[in-house]
GROMACS .gro file of C-alpha atoms in nm:
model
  237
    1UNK     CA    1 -15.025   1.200  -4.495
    2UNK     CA    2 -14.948   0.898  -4.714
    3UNK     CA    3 -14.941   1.085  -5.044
    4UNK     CA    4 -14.806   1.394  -5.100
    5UNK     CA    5 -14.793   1.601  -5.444
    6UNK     CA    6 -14.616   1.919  -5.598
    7UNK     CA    7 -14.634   2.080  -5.920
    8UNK     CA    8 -14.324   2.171  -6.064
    9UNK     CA    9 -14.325   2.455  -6.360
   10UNK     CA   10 -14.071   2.441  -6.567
   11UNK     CA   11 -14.248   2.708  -6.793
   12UNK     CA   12 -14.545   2.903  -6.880
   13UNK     CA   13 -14.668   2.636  -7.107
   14UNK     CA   14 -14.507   2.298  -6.930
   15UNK     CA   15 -14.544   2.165  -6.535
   16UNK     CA   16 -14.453   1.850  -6.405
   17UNK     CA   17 -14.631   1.648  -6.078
   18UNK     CA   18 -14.488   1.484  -5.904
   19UNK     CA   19 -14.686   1.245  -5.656
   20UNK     CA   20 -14.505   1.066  -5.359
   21UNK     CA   21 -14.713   0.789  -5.182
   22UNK     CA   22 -14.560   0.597  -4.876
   23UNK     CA   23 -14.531   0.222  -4.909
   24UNK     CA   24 -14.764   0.161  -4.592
   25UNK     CA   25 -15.063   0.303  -4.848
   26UNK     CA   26 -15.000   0.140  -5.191
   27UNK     CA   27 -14.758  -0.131  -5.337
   28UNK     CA   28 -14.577  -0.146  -5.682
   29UNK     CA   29 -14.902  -0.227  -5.862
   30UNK     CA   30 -15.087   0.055  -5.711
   31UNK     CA   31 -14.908   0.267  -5.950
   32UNK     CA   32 -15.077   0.160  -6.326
   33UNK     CA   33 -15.452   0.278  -6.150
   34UNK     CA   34 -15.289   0.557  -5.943
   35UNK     CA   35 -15.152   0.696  -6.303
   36UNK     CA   36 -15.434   0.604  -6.507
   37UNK     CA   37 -15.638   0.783  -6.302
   38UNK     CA   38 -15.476   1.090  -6.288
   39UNK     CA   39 -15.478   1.114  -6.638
   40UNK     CA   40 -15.840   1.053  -6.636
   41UNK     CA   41 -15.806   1.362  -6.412
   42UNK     CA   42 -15.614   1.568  -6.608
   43UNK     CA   43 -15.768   1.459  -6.950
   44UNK     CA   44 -16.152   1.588  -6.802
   45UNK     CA   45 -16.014   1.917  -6.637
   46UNK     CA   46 -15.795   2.021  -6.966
   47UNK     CA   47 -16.167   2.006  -7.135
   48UNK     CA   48 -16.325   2.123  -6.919
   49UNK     CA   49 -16.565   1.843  -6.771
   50UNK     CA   50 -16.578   1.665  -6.424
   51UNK     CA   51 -16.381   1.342  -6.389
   52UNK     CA   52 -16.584   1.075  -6.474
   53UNK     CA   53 -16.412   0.720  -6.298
   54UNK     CA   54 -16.584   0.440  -6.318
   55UNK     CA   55 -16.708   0.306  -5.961
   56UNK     CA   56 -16.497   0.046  -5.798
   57UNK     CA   57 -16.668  -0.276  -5.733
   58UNK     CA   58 -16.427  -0.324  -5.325
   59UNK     CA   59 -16.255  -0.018  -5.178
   60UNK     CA   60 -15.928  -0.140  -4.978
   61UNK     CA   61 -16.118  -0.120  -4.649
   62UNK     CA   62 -16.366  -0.377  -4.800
   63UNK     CA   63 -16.073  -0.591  -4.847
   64UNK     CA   64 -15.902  -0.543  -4.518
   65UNK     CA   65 -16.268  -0.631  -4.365
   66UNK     CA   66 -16.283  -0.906  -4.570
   67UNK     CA   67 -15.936  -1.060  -4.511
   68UNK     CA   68 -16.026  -1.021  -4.104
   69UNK     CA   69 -16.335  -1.159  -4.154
   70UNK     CA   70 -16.224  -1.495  -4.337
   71UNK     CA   71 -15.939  -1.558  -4.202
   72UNK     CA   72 -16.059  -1.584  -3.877
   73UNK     CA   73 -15.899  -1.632  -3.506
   74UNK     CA   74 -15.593  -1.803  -3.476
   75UNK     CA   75 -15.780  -1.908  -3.130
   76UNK     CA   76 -16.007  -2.126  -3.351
   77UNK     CA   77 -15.892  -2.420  -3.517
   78UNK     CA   78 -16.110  -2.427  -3.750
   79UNK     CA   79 -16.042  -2.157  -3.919
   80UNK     CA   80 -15.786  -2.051  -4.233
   81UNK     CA   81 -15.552  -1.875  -3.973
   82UNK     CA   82 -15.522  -2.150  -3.739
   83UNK     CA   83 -15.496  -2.379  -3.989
   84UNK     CA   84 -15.260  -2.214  -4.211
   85UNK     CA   85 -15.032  -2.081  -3.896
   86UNK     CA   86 -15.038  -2.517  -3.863
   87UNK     CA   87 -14.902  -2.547  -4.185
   88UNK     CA   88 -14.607  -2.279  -4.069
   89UNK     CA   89 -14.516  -2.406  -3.776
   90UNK     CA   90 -14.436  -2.760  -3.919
   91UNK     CA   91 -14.282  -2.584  -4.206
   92UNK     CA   92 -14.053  -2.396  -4.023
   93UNK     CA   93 -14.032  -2.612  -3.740
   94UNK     CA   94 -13.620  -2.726  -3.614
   95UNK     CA   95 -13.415  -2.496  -3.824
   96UNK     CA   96 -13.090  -2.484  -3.790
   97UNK     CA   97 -12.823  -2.237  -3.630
   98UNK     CA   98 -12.769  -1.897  -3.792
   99UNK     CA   99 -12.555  -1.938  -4.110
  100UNK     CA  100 -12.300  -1.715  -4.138
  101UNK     CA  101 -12.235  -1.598  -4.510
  102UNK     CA  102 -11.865  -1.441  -4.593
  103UNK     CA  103 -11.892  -1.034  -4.507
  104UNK     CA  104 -11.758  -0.736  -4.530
  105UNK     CA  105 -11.826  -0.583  -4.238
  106UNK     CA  106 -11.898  -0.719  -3.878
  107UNK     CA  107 -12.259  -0.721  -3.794
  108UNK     CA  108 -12.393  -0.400  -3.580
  109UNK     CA  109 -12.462  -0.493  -3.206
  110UNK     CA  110 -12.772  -0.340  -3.297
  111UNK     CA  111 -13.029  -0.314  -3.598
  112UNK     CA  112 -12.919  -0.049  -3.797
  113UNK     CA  113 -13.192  -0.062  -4.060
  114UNK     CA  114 -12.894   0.017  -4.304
  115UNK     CA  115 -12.815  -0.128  -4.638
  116UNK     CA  116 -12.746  -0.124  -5.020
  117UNK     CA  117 -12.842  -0.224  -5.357
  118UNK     CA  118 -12.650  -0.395  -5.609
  119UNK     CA  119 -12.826  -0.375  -5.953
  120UNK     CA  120 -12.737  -0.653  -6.237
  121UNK     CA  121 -12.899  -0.748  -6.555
  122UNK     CA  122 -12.973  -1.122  -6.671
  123UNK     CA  123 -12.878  -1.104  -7.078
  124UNK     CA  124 -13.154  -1.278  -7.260
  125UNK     CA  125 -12.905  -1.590  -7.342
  126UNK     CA  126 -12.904  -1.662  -6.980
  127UNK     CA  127 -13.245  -1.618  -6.943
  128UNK     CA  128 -13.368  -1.846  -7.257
  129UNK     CA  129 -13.129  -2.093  -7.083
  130UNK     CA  130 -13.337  -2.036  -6.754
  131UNK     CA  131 -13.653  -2.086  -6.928
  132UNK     CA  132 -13.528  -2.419  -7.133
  133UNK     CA  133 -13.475  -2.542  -6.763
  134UNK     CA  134 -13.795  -2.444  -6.636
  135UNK     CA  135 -14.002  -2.608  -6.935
  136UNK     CA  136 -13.751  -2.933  -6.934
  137UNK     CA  137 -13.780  -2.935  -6.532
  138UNK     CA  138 -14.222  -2.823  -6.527
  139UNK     CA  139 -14.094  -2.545  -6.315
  140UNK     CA  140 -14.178  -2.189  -6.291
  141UNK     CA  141 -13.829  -1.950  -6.385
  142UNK     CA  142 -13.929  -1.805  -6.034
  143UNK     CA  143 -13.799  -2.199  -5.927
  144UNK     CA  144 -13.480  -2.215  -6.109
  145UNK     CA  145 -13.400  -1.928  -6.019
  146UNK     CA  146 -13.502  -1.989  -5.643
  147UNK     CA  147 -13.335  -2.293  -5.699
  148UNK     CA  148 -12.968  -2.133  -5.755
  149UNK     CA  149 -13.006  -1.883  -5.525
  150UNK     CA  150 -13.041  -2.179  -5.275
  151UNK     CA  151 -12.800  -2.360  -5.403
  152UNK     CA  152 -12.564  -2.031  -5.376
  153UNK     CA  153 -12.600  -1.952  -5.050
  154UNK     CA  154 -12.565  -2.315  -4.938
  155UNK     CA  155 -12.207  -2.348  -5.055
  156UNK     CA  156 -12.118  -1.979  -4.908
  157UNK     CA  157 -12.294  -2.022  -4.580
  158UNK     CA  158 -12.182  -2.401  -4.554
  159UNK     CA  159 -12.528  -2.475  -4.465
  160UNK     CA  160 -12.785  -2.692  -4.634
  161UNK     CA  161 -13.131  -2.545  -4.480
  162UNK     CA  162 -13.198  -2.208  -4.627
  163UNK     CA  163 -13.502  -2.003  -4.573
  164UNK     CA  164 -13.556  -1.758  -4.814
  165UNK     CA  165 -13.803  -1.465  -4.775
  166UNK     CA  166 -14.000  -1.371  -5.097
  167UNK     CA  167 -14.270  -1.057  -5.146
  168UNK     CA  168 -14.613  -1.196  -5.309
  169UNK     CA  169 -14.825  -0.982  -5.457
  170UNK     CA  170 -15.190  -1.080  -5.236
  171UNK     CA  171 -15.395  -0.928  -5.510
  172UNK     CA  172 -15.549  -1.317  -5.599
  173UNK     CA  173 -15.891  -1.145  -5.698
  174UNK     CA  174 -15.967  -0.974  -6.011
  175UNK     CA  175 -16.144  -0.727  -5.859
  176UNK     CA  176 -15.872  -0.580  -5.687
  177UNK     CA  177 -15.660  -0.510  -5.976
  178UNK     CA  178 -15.783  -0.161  -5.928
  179UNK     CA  179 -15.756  -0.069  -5.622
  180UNK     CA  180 -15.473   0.147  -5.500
  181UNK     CA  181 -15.356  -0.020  -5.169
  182UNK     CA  182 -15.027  -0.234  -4.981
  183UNK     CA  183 -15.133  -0.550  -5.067
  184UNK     CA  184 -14.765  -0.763  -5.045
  185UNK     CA  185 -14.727  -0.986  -4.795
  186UNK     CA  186 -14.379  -1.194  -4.725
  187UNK     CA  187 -14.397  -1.561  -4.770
  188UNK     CA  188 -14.116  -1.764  -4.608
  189UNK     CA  189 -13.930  -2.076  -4.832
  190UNK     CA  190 -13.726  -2.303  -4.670
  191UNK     CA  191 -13.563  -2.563  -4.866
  192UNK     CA  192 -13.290  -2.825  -4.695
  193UNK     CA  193 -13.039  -2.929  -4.953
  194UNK     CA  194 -12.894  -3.300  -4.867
  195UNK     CA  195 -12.564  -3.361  -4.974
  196UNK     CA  196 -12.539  -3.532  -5.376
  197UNK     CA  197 -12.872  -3.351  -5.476
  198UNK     CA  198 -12.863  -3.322  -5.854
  199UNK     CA  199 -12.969  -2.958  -5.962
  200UNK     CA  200 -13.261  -3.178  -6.108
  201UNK     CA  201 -13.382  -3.268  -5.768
  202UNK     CA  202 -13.330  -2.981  -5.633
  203UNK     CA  203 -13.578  -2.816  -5.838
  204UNK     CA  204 -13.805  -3.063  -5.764
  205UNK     CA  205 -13.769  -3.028  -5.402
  206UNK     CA  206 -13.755  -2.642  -5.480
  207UNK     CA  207 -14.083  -2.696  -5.658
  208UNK     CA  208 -14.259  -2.867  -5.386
  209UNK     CA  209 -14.166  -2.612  -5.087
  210UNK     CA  210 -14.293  -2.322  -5.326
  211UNK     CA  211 -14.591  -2.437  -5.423
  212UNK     CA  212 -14.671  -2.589  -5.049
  213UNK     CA  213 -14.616  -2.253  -4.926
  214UNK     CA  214 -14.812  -2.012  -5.238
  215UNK     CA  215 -15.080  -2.219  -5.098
  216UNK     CA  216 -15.094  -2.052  -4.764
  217UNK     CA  217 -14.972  -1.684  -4.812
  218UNK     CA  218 -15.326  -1.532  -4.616
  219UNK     CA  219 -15.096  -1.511  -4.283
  220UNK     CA  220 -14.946  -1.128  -4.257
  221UNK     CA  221 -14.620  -1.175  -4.192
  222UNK     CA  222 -14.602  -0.987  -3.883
  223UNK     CA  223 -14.892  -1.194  -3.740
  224UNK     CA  224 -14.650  -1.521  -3.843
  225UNK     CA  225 -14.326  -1.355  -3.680
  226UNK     CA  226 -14.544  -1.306  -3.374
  227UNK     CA  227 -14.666  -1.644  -3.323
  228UNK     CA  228 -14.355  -1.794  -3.411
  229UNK     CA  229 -14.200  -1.948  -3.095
  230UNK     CA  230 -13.842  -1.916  -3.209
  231UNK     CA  231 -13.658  -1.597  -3.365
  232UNK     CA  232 -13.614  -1.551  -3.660
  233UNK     CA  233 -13.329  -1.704  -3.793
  234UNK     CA  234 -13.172  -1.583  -4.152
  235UNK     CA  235 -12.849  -1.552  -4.346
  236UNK     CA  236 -12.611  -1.275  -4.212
  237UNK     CA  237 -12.546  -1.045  -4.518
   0.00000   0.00000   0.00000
């Protein structure tokens, strides 16, 4: 099962639930209706009265239907698939060699699936001085900082084309702000950095590749990794 729940008691008069639901069933926003509606739960049953939720107007299987339905075939070219799976292929079209990014430790002859997290904080100074650039620059802070994150792994790879993978949330109707479901899909950036590129013009350049490509997130990513004719190709970490 996707969801699983236990309640915990620490004492006659106190209990805790806990509710685990996998990943494949609901993203990070899934969790604000998920909660609010157990406490609409909870609140009815400590009175004594029947939940009383209020309907939703698309179930997640209405969307999934949907997002087969408009998106199309990729086998005809008229529609959003084929069109947008277009737009990736030129996008992503003659990248360059794997860049290799200084390591710690060798890369596994196979996928391991193993890894780790490295937790920081951005101070608000640095991130007023983010937003100053974004405003000056009519970028998103998303851009700046895609921007030196690019810029980053350029000078440690010794590459200039990066591709970037970035999770977007695919909730672009009100209606489903409600609905508990997996919603994310991946959307790939790829930004080549020429040599003498002000910061300035990378943004710009920064600016154009992201909004190019938040223009054509429909395509799962798996269904883009499938019809790509090339492997995937990404900075060893």
């Amino acid at each position: 099962m996707p969801i699983r729940a236990t309640l915990l008691e620490v004492n006659e008069r106190e209990h805790t639930l806990v509710l685990v639901v996998h990943h494949i069933a609901a993203d990070g926003l899934s969790m604000a209706p998920l909660a609010r509606d157990v406490m609409v739960a909870y609140a009815s049953r400590a009175s004594g009265r029947v939940p009383a939720w209020l309907p939703l107007e698309v179930q997640y299987g209405d969307f999934s239907e949907w997002q087969r339905g408009a998106l199309g075939e990729a086998s005809d070219p008229d529609s959003i698939l084929a069109e947008q799976l277009r737009f990736w292929s030129h996008a992503l079209t003659d990248r360059g060699e794997l860049a290799e990014l200084p390591m710690d430790h060798p890369r596994p002859a196979g996928v391991s699936l193993r890894g780790g997290n490295l937790d920081f904080r951005i101070d608000s100074a640095t991130y007023r001085r983010v937003a100053q650039i974004a405003a000056r620059s009519d970028v998103s802070t998303f851009m700046v900082i895609h921007a030196a994150l690019a810029v980053l792994l350029s000078r440690e790879c010794g590459a200039n084309d990066i591709t970037i993978g970035t999770p977007v949330a695919g909730r672009s109707e009100r209606a489903l702000d409600d609905v508990v479901g997996m919603f994310v899909n991946t959307v790939v950036l790829r930004t080549v950095l020429d040599g003498g590129l002000t910061f300035g013009e990378v943004l710009t350049r920064v600016r154009d590749v992201d909004v190019a490509a938040l223009q054509h997130t429909e395509v799962p990513y798996d269904v883009l990794v499938e019809s790509s004719q090339s492997a995937r190709r990404r900075c060893s970490r």
